[in-house]
Structure formats: structure tokens, C-alpha cells
């Protein structure tokens, strides 16, 4: 989450610089790409974390094949 916040701030600063005529379009685009990349990595990590929890619940016998939590 911290990387996403930092990337958003860099993009905000680059956008401001560009809008004020002191920044380059390529810097703005690079910062936007970095922001989107950070957000994608964050979402992928959250997905992997949740899937690991699902697999653990299945291994413990707490989740059936219909994705319903059961208690042994």
C-alpha cells in the first residue's frame, strides 16, 4: 500500500509540473505507468494472499469444493 501511495504522489507532482509547463510529457507518462504498475502489483499480492488462505482452509478441511466454509 505504501508503494501505491508513493507512486500516486509522484504522479500528482509530475502532473502539476506538466500542467505548469515545467514538466515533460514523457515524465508524466512514466509516472502514470509506475502508478498503475504499483496498483497492479498491490492487487496481485492481495489476490495471492487470499488464495493462500483459501488453500489453507481447504487443506485443513474447512472449505469444501463449493467454496463454503465448514467446521470439522
Backbone as a chain_set.jsonl record, in Angstrom:
{"seq": "XXXXXXXXXXXXXXXXXXXXXXXXXXXXXXXXXXXXXXXXXXXXXXXXXXXXXXXXXXXXXXXXXXXXXXXX", "coords": {"N": [[0.822, -1.187, 0.0], [2.01, 1.172, 0.651], [3.808, 1.67, -1.434], [2.024, 2.164, -3.483], [0.81, 4.516, -2.6], [3.036, 6.225, -2.672], [3.647, 6.181, -5.409], [1.342, 7.34, -6.446], [1.589, 9.901, -5.4], [3.936, 10.801, -6.662], [3.033, 10.817, -9.301], [1.024, 12.771, -9.068], [2.586, 15.03, -8.509], [4.156, 15.164, -10.862], [2.147, 15.581, -12.742], [1.246, 18.096, -11.96], [3.575, 19.578, -12.438], [3.747, 19.275, -15.22], [1.341, 20.492, -16.05], [1.908, 23.068, -15.339], [3.81, 23.769, -17.11], [6.48, 23.097, -16.729], [7.226, 20.493, -16.64], [7.888, 17.411, -18.404], [6.117, 15.627, -20.959], [6.789, 12.963, -21.26], [7.829, 12.327, -18.739], [5.548, 12.603, -17.199], [3.945, 10.556, -18.292], [5.525, 8.328, -17.697], [5.443, 8.378, -14.894], [2.733, 7.943, -14.491], [2.472, 5.383, -15.572], [4.086, 3.998, -13.764], [2.561, 4.343, -11.47], [0.204, 2.909, -12.112], [1.344, 0.388, -12.422], [2.268, -0.119, -9.809], [-0.179, -0.225, -8.47], [-1.317, -2.463, -9.722], [0.496, -4.48, -8.94], [0.051, -4.443, -6.185], [-2.661, -5.248, -6.025], [-2.406, -7.8, -7.134], [-0.831, -9.032, -5.203], [-2.569, -8.99, -3.007], [-4.563, -10.668, -3.991], [-3.121, -13.083, -4.225], [-2.554, -13.521, -1.529], [-5.126, -13.921, -0.464], [-5.894, -16.188, -1.902], [-4.066, -18.009, -0.908], [-4.996, -18.25, 1.689], [-7.453, -19.472, 1.173], [-6.597, -21.918, 0.095], [-5.3, -22.933, 2.328], [-7.463, -23.217, 4.099], [-8.863, -25.159, 2.692], [-7.024, -27.279, 2.814], [-7.057, -27.794, 5.514], [-9.498, -28.851, 5.732], [-11.628, -27.184, 6.029], [-12.991, -25.975, 4.049], [-15.149, -26.63, 1.464], [-15.615, -28.09, -1.828], [-17.412, -26.408, -3.008], [-16.745, -23.939, -2.227], [-17.58, -23.281, 0.305], [-17.361, -22.516, 3.71], [-16.598, -24.792, 6.183], [-16.872, -26.332, 9.381], [-14.933, -28.586, 11.027]], "CA": [[0.0, 0.0, 0.0], [2.893, 2.333, 0.707], [4.33, 1.908, -2.786], [0.925, 2.755, -4.261], [0.688, 5.903, -2.156], [4.187, 6.967, -3.185], [3.501, 6.313, -6.862], [0.278, 8.318, -6.683], [2.126, 11.226, -5.098], [4.858, 11.161, -7.745], [2.205, 11.166, -10.459], [0.382, 14.053, -8.793], [3.605, 16.072, -8.675], [4.512, 15.259, -12.285], [1.014, 16.191, -13.44], [1.29, 19.515, -11.629], [4.698, 20.16, -13.175], [3.376, 19.307, -16.641], [0.287, 21.491, -16.231], [2.513, 24.389, -15.162], [4.757, 23.991, -18.186], [7.873, 22.818, -16.362], [7.463, 19.058, -16.723], [7.822, 16.792, -19.729], [5.048, 14.644, -21.155], [7.33, 11.614, -21.027], [7.911, 12.12, -17.285], [4.171, 12.414, -16.747], [3.517, 9.22, -18.699], [6.287, 7.344, -16.917], [4.933, 8.351, -13.525], [1.41, 7.302, -14.535], [2.721, 3.958, -15.768], [4.589, 3.481, -12.48], [1.426, 4.298, -10.556], [-0.643, 1.776, -12.491], [2.097, -0.828, -12.14], [2.241, -0.314, -8.357], [-1.528, -0.656, -8.115], [-1.496, -3.837, -10.209], [1.28, -5.366, -8.061], [-0.641, -4.497, -4.901], [-3.85, -6.091, -6.186], [-1.959, -9.183, -7.341], [-0.374, -9.54, -3.901], [-3.765, -9.247, -2.194], [-5.196, -11.859, -4.554], [-2.309, -14.245, -3.834], [-2.751, -13.715, -0.092], [-6.451, -14.503, -0.248], [-5.898, -17.552, -2.423], [-3.312, -18.834, 0.048], [-5.911, -18.532, 2.8], [-8.44, -20.433, 0.674], [-5.936, -23.219, 0.009], [-5.072, -23.402, 3.693], [-8.754, -23.678, 4.619], [-9.155, -26.431, 2.03], [-6.113, -28.297, 3.352], [-7.496, -28.091, 6.878], [-10.827, -29.437, 5.67], [-12.597, -26.173, 6.439], [-13.611, -25.394, 2.858], [-15.481, -27.7, 0.538], [-15.406, -27.785, -3.241], [-18.345, -25.338, -3.39], [-16.189, -22.735, -1.611], [-18.302, -22.995, 1.529], [-16.547, -22.789, 4.902], [-17.168, -25.789, 7.078], [-16.132, -26.514, 10.633], [-14.865, -30.027, 11.335]], "C": [[0.871, 1.257, 0.0], [3.45, 2.683, -0.672], [3.274, 2.566, -3.664], [0.77, 4.227, -3.887], [1.826, 6.759, -2.712], [4.064, 7.2, -4.687], [2.413, 7.325, -7.214], [0.781, 9.739, -6.444], [3.094, 11.697, -6.183], [4.067, 11.57, -8.983], [1.538, 12.531, -10.269], [1.371, 15.206, -9.003], [3.981, 16.256, -10.144], [3.385, 15.908, -13.098], [0.991, 17.697, -13.198], [2.41, 20.214, -12.391], [4.356, 20.31, -14.656], [2.352, 20.406, -16.912], [0.825, 22.921, -16.102], [3.629, 24.667, -16.166], [6.21, 23.733, -17.859], [8.211, 21.324, -16.418], [7.3, 18.552, -18.144], [6.679, 15.78, -19.78], [5.556, 13.232, -20.877], [7.458, 11.322, -19.538], [6.528, 11.873, -16.694], [3.687, 11.005, -17.071], [4.241, 8.129, -17.937], [5.755, 7.233, -15.49], [3.549, 7.705, -13.473], [1.551, 5.795, -14.71], [3.205, 3.32, -14.471], [3.455, 3.372, -11.46], [0.54, 3.091, -10.85], [0.034, 0.445, -12.204], [2.086, -1.138, -10.644], [0.87, -0.801, -7.904], [-1.782, -2.094, -8.547], [-0.735, -4.83, -9.333], [0.601, -5.522, -6.705], [-1.863, -5.419, -4.979], [-3.473, -7.553, -6.393], [-1.507, -9.801, -6.024], [-1.559, -9.844, -2.998], [-4.489, -10.5, -2.671], [-4.445, -13.114, -4.105], [-2.484, -14.546, -2.35], [-4.094, -14.393, 0.182], [-6.536, -15.932, -0.773], [-5.129, -18.494, -1.507], [-4.189, -19.188, 1.242], [-6.962, -19.561, 2.392], [-7.82, -21.828, 0.627], [-5.65, -23.797, 1.392], [-6.366, -23.933, 4.3], [-9.141, -25.006, 3.989], [-8.293, -27.55, 2.6], [-6.513, -28.714, 4.762], [-8.874, -28.75, 6.906], [-11.922, -28.466, 6.076], [-13.308, -25.52, 5.257], [-13.905, -26.533, 1.892], [-15.313, -27.236, -0.899], [-16.368, -26.715, -3.777], [-17.947, -24.008, -2.763], [-16.964, -22.31, -0.368], [-17.436, -23.391, 2.716], [-17.295, -23.775, 5.77], [-16.306, -25.862, 8.319], [-16.11, -28.005, 10.961], [-15.287, -30.341, 12.753]], "O": [[0.504, 2.278, -0.583], [3.549, 3.857, -1.029], [3.589, 3.423, -4.489], [0.618, 5.082, -4.76], [1.603, 7.881, -3.167], [4.348, 8.294, -5.176], [2.554, 8.081, -8.175], [0.446, 10.661, -7.187], [3.07, 12.863, -6.576], [4.4, 12.558, -9.637], [1.493, 13.343, -11.192], [1.03, 16.227, -9.599], [4.11, 17.387, -10.613], [3.638, 16.681, -14.022], [0.745, 18.478, -14.118], [2.221, 21.307, -12.925], [4.639, 21.34, -15.268], [2.476, 21.158, -17.878], [0.273, 23.859, -16.678], [4.312, 25.687, -16.075], [7.092, 24.11, -18.631], [9.372, 20.947, -16.258], [6.654, 19.189, -18.977], [6.329, 15.162, -18.775], [4.833, 12.404, -20.321], [7.224, 10.191, -19.111], [6.36, 11.041, -15.802], [3.089, 10.338, -16.226], [3.642, 7.118, -17.571], [5.632, 6.136, -14.947], [3.229, 6.999, -12.517], [0.836, 5.021, -14.074], [2.777, 2.22, -14.122], [3.401, 2.42, -10.682], [0.173, 2.344, -9.943], [-0.619, -0.514, -11.793], [1.915, -2.293, -10.252], [0.77, -1.686, -7.054], [-2.4, -2.862, -7.809], [-1.253, -5.9, -9.015], [0.58, -6.616, -6.142], [-2.07, -6.263, -4.107], [-4.148, -8.447, -5.883], [-1.776, -10.974, -5.764], [-1.554, -10.854, -2.294], [-4.969, -11.296, -1.864], [-5.056, -14.085, -3.659], [-2.556, -15.712, -1.961], [-4.173, -15.331, 0.975], [-7.175, -16.786, -0.16], [-5.507, -19.654, -1.35], [-4.128, -20.309, 1.748], [-7.32, -20.429, 3.188], [-8.435, -22.801, 1.062], [-5.748, -25.007, 1.599], [-6.365, -24.982, 4.945], [-9.683, -25.881, 4.663], [-8.787, -28.651, 2.842], [-6.322, -29.867, 5.15], [-9.358, -29.156, 7.963], [-13.024, -28.884, 6.43], [-14.128, -24.62, 5.439], [-13.013, -27.307, 1.544], [-14.908, -26.1, -1.144], [-16.163, -26.181, -4.867], [-18.729, -23.057, -2.77], [-17.003, -21.128, -0.025], [-16.845, -24.471, 2.73], [-18.481, -23.605, 6.052], [-15.133, -25.488, 8.293], [-17.163, -28.614, 11.15], [-15.283, -31.504, 13.155]]}, "num_chains": 1, "name": "protein.A"}
